[in-house]
PDB file of C-alpha atoms in Angstrom:
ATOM      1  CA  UNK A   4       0.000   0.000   0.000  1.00 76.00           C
ATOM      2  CA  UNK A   5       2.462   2.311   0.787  1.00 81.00           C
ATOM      3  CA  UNK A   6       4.261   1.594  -2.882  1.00 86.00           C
ATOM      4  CA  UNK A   7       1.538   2.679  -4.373  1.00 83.00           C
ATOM      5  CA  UNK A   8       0.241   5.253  -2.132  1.00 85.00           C
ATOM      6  CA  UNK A   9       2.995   7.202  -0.381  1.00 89.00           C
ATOM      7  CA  UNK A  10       2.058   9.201   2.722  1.00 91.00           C
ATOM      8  CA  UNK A  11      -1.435   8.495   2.369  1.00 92.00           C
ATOM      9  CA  UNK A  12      -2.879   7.299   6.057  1.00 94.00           C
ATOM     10  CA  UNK A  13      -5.575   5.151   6.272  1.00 94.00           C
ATOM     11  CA  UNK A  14      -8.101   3.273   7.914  1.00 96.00           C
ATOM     12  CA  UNK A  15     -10.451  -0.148   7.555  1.00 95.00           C
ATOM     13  CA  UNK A  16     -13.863  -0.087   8.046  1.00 95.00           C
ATOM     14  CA  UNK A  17     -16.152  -2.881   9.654  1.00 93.00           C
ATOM     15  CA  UNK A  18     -19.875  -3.428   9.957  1.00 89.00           C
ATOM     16  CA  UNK A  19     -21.073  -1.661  13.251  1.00 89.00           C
ATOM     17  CA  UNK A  20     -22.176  -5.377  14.801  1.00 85.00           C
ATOM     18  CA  UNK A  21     -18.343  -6.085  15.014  1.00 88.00           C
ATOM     19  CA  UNK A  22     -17.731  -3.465  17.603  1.00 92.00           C
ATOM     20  CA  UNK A  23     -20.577  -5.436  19.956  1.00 90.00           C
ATOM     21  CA  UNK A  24     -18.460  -8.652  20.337  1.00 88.00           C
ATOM     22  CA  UNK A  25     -15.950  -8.339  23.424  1.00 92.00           C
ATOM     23  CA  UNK A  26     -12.297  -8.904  22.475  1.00 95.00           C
ATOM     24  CA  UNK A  27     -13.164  -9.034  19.028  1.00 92.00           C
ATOM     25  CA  UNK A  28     -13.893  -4.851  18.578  1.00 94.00           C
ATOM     26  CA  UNK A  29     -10.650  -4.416  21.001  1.00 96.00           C
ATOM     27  CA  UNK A  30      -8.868  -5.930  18.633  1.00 96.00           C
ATOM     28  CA  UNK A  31     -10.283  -4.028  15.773  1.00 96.00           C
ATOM     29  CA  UNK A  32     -10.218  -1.170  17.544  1.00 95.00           C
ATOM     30  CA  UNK A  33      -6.297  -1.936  18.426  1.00 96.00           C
ATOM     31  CA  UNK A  34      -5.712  -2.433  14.368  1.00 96.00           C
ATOM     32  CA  UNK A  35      -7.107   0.936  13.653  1.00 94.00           C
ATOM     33  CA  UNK A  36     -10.539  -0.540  12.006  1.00 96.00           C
ATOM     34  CA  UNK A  37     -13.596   2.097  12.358  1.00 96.00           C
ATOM     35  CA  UNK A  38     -17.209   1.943  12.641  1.00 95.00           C
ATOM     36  CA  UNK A  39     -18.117   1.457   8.638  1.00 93.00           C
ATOM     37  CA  UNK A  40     -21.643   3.984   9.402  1.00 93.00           C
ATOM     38  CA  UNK A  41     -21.417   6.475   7.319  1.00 92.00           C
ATOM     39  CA  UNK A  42     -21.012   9.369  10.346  1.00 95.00           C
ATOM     40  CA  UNK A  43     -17.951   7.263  11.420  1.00 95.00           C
ATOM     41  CA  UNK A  44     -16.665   7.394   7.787  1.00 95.00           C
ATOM     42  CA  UNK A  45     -17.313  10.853   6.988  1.00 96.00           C
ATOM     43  CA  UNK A  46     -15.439  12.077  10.237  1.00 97.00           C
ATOM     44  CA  UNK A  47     -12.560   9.678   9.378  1.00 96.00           C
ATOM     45  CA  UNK A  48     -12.032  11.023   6.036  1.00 97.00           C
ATOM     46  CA  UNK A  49     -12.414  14.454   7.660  1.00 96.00           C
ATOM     47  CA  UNK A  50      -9.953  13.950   9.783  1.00 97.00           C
ATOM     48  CA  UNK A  51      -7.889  13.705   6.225  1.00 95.00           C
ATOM     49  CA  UNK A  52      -8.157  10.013   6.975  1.00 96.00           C
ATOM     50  CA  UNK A  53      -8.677   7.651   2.943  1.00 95.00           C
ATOM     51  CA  UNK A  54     -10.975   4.480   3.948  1.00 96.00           C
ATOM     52  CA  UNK A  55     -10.857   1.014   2.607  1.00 95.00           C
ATOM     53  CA  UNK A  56     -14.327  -0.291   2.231  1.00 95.00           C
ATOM     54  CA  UNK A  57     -15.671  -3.729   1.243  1.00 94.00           C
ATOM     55  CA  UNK A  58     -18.986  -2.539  -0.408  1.00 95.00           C
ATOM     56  CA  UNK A  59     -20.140  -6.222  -0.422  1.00 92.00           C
ATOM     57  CA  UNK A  60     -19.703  -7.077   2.933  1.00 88.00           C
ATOM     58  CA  UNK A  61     -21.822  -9.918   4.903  1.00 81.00           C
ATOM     59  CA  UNK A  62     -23.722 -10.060   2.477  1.00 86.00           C
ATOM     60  CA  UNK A  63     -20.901 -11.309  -0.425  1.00 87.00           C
ATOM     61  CA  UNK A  64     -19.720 -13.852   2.609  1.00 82.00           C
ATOM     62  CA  UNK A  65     -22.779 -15.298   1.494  1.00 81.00           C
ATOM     63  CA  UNK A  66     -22.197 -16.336  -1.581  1.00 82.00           C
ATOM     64  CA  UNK A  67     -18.325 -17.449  -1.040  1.00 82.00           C
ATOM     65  CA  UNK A  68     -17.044 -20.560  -3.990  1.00 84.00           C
ATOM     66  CA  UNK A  69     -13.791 -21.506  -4.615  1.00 86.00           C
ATOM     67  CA  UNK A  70     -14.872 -21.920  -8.499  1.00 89.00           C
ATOM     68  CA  UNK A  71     -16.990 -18.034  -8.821  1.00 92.00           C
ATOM     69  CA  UNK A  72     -16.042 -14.508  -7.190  1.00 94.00           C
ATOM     70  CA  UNK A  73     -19.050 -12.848  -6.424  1.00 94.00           C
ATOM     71  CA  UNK A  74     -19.328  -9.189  -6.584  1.00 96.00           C
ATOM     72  CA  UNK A  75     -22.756  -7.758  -4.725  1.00 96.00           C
ATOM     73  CA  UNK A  76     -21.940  -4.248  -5.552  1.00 98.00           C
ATOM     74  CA  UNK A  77     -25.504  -3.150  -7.987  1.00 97.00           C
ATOM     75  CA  UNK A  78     -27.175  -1.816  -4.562  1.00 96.00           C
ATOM     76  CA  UNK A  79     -24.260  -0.677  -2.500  1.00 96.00           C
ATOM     77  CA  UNK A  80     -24.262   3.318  -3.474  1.00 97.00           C
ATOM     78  CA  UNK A  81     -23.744   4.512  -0.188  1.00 96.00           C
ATOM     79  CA  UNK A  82     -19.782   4.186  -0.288  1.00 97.00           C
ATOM     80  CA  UNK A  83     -20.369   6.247  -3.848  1.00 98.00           C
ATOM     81  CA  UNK A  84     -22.215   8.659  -2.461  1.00 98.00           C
ATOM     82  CA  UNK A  85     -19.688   9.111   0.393  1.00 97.00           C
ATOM     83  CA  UNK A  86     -16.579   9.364  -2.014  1.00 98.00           C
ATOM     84  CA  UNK A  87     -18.383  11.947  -3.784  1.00 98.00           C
ATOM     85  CA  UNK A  88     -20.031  13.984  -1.075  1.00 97.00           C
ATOM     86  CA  UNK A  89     -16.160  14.291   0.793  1.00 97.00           C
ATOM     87  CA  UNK A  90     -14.152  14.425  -2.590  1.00 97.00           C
ATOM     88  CA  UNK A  91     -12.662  11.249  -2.467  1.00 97.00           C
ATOM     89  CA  UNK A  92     -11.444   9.056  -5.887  1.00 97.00           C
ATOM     90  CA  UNK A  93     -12.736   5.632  -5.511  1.00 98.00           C
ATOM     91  CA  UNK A  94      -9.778   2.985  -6.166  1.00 96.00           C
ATOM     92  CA  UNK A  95     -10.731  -0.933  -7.337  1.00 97.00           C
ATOM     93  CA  UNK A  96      -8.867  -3.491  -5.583  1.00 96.00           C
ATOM     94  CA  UNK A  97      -9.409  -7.125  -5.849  1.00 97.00           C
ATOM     95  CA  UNK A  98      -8.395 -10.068  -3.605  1.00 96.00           C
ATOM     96  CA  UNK A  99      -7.966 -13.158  -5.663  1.00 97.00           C
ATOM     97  CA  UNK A 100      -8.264 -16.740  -3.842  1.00 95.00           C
ATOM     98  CA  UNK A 101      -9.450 -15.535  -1.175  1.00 92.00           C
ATOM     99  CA  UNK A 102     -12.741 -17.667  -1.763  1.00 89.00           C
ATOM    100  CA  UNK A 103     -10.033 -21.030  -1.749  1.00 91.00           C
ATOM    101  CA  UNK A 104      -8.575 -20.719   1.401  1.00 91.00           C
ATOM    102  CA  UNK A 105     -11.720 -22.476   3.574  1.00 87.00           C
ATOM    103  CA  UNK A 106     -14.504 -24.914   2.059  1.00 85.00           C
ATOM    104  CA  UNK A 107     -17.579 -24.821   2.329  1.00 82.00           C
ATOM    105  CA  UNK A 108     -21.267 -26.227   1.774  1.00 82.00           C
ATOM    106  CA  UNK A 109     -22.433 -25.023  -1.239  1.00 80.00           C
ATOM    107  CA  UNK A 110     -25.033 -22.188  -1.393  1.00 75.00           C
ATOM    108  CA  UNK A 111     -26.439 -24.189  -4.650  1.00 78.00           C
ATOM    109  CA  UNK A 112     -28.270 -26.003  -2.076  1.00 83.00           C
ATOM    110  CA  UNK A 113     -31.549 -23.603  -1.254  1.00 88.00           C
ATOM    111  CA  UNK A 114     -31.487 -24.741   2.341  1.00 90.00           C
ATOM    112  CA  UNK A 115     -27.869 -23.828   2.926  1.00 87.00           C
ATOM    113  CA  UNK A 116     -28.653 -21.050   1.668  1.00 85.00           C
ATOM    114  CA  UNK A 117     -31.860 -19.910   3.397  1.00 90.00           C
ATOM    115  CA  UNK A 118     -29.769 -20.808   6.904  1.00 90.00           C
ATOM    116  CA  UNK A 119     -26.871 -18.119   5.803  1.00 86.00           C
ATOM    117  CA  UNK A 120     -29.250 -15.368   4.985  1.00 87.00           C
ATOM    118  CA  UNK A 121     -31.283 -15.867   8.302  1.00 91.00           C
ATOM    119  CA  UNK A 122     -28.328 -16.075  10.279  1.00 89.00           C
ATOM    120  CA  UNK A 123     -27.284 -13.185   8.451  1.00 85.00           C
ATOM    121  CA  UNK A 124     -30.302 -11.134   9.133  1.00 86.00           C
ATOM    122  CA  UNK A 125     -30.568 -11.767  12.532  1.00 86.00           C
ATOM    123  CA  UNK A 126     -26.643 -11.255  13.470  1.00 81.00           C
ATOM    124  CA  UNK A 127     -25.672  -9.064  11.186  1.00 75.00           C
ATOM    125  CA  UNK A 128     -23.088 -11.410  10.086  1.00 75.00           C
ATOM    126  CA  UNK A 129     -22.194 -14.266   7.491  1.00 79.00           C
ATOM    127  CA  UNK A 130     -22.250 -17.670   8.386  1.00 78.00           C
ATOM    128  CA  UNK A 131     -19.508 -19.790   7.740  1.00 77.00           C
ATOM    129  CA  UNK A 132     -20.635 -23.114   7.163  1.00 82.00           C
ATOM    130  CA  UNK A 133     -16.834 -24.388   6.862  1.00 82.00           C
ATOM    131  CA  UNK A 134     -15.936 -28.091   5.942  1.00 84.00           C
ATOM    132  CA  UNK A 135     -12.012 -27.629   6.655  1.00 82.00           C
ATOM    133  CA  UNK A 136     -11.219 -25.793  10.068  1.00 84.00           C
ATOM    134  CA  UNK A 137      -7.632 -24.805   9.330  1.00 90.00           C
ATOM    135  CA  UNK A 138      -7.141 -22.516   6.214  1.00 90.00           C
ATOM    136  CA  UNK A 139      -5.281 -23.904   3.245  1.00 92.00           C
ATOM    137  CA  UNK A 140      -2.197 -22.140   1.859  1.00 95.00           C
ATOM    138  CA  UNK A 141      -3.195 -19.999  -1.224  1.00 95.00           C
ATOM    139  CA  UNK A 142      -1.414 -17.490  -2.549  1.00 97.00           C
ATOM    140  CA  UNK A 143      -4.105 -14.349  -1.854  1.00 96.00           C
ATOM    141  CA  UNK A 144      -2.802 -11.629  -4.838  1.00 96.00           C
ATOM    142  CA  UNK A 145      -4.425  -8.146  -4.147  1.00 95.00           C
ATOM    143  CA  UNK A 146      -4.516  -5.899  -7.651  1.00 96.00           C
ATOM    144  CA  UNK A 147      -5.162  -2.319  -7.466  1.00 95.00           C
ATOM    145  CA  UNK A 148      -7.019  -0.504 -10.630  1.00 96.00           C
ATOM    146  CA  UNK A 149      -6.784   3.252 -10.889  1.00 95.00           C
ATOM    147  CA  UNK A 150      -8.401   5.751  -9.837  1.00 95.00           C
ATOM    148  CA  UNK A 151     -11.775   6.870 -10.391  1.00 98.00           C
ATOM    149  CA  UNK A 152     -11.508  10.961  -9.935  1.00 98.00           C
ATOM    150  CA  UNK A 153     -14.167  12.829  -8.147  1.00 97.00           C
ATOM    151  CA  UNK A 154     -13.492  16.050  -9.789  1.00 93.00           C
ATOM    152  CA  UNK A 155     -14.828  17.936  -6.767  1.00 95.00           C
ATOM    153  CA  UNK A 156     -16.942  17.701  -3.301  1.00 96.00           C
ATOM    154  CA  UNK A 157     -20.587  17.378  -4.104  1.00 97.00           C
ATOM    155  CA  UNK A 158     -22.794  18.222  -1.075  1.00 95.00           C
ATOM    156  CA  UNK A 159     -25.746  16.230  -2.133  1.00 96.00           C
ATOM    157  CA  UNK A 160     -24.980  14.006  -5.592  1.00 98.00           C
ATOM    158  CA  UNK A 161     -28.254  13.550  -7.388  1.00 98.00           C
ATOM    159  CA  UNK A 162     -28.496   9.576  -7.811  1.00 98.00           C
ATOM    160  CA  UNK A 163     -28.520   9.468 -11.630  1.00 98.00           C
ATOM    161  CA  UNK A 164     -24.850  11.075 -10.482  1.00 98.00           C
ATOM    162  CA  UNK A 165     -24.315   8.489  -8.026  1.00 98.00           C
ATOM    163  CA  UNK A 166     -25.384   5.274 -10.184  1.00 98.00           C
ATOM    164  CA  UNK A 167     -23.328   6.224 -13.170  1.00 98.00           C
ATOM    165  CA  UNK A 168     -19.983   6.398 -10.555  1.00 98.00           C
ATOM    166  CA  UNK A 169     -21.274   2.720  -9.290  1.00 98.00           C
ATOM    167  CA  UNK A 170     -21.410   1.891 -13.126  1.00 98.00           C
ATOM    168  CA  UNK A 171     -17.594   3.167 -13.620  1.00 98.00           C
ATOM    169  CA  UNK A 172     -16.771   1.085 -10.623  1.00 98.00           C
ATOM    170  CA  UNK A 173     -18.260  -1.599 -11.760  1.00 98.00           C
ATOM    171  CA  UNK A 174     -17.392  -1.842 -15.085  1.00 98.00           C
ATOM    172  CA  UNK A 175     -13.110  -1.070 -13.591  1.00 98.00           C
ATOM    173  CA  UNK A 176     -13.487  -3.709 -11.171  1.00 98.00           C
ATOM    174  CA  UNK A 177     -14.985  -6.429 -13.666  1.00 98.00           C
ATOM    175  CA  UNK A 178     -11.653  -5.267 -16.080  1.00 98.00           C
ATOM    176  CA  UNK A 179      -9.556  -5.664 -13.239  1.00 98.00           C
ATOM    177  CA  UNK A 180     -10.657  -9.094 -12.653  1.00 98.00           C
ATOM    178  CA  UNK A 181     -10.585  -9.533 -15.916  1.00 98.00           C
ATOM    179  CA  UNK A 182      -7.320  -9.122 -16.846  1.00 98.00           C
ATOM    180  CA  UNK A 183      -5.674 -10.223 -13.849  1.00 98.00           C
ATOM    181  CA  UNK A 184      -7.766 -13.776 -13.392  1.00 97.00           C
ATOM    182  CA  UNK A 185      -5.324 -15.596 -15.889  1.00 97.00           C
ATOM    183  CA  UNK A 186      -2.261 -14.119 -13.782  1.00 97.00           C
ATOM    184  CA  UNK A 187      -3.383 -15.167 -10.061  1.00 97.00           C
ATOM    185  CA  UNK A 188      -6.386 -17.274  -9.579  1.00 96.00           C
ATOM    186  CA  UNK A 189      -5.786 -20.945  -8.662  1.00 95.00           C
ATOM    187  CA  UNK A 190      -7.983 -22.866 -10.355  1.00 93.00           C
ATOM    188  CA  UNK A 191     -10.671 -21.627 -13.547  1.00 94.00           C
ATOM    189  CA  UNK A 192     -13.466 -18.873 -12.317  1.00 95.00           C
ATOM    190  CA  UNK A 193     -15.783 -16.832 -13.249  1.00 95.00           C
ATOM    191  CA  UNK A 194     -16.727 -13.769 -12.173  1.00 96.00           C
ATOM    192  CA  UNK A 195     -20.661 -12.231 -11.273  1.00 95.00           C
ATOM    193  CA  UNK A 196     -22.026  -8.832 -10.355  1.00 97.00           C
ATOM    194  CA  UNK A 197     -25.462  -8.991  -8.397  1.00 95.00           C
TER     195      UNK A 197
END
């Protein structure tokens, strides 16, 4: 990070049920990781502060396989809209294999599924339904895609505004996988957007 970003500090964000679970948010807390609302966020970035933000969150947990990277990015506009109310280019990054370092059952089966999401919704959290309890050695690869400029702060981005940034992301991040799959995933993928 620092190669590629030179003097620029910043911070993680995690979902606001992480900072309920004793031990666990001291140890965020001790790594730097902040509240991901977005009061928490604006007043990092205020503080001059550039966030990292997984826009899929729980929610892509959900749909983890070894053999597709899944991408739940069409509803998330809120980290958009933040980038472009504070001023903020948006940078793609993708972590490839990250999906191959546990097992688990498949979400192809509708009742594995249905369990996740109602875990989900009542926790606030994924659940990993592992089949391996120690992580296998894969090589993770993290690729960084440039910048999308926010030419300026807008106060309150219209959402026609908003959606066609979530496009450009969308469409860089796909590219990104794109050409960097061959390089650094394990075994054959595919990639989906939902």
């Amino acid at each position: 990070f620092n190669t590629l970003f030179p003097g620029v500090s910043w911070r993680s964000l995690a979902a606001s049920f992480c900072f309920y679970i004793p031990l666990y948010r001291d140890m965020l807390l001790g790594a730097g990781v902040v509240d991901a609302s977005r009061y928490s966020a604006r007043r990092i970035m205020r503080e001059g502060y550039s966030v990292v933000v997984v826009p899929g969150g729980a929610t892509e947990a959900l749909y983890t396989d070894p053999i597709e990277d899944v991408l739940v990015l069409r509803k998330r506009l809120g980290f958009i809209r933040l980038a472009l109310q504070e001023g903020a280019d948006i940078i793609p990054t993708f972590s490839f294999n990250e999906n191959n370092t546990y097992s688990q059952l498949s979400t192809a089966n509708p009742c594995v599924l249905w369990i996740k999401r109602k875990f989900q919704a009542i926790f606030g959290l994924s659940l990993p339904l592992f089949t391996n309890l120690i992580p296998r050695k894969v090589p993770i690869r993290i690729v960084v895609g440039a910048p999308i400029p926010v030419p300026m702060k807008m106060e309150d981005p219209s959402d026609d505004v908003v959606q066609g940034f979530l496009d450009k992301y969308i469409e860089q991040i796909t590219a990104l996988w794109t050409e960097n799959a061959p390089k650094y995933n394990i075994v054959e993928k595919t990639v989906r957007v939902i």
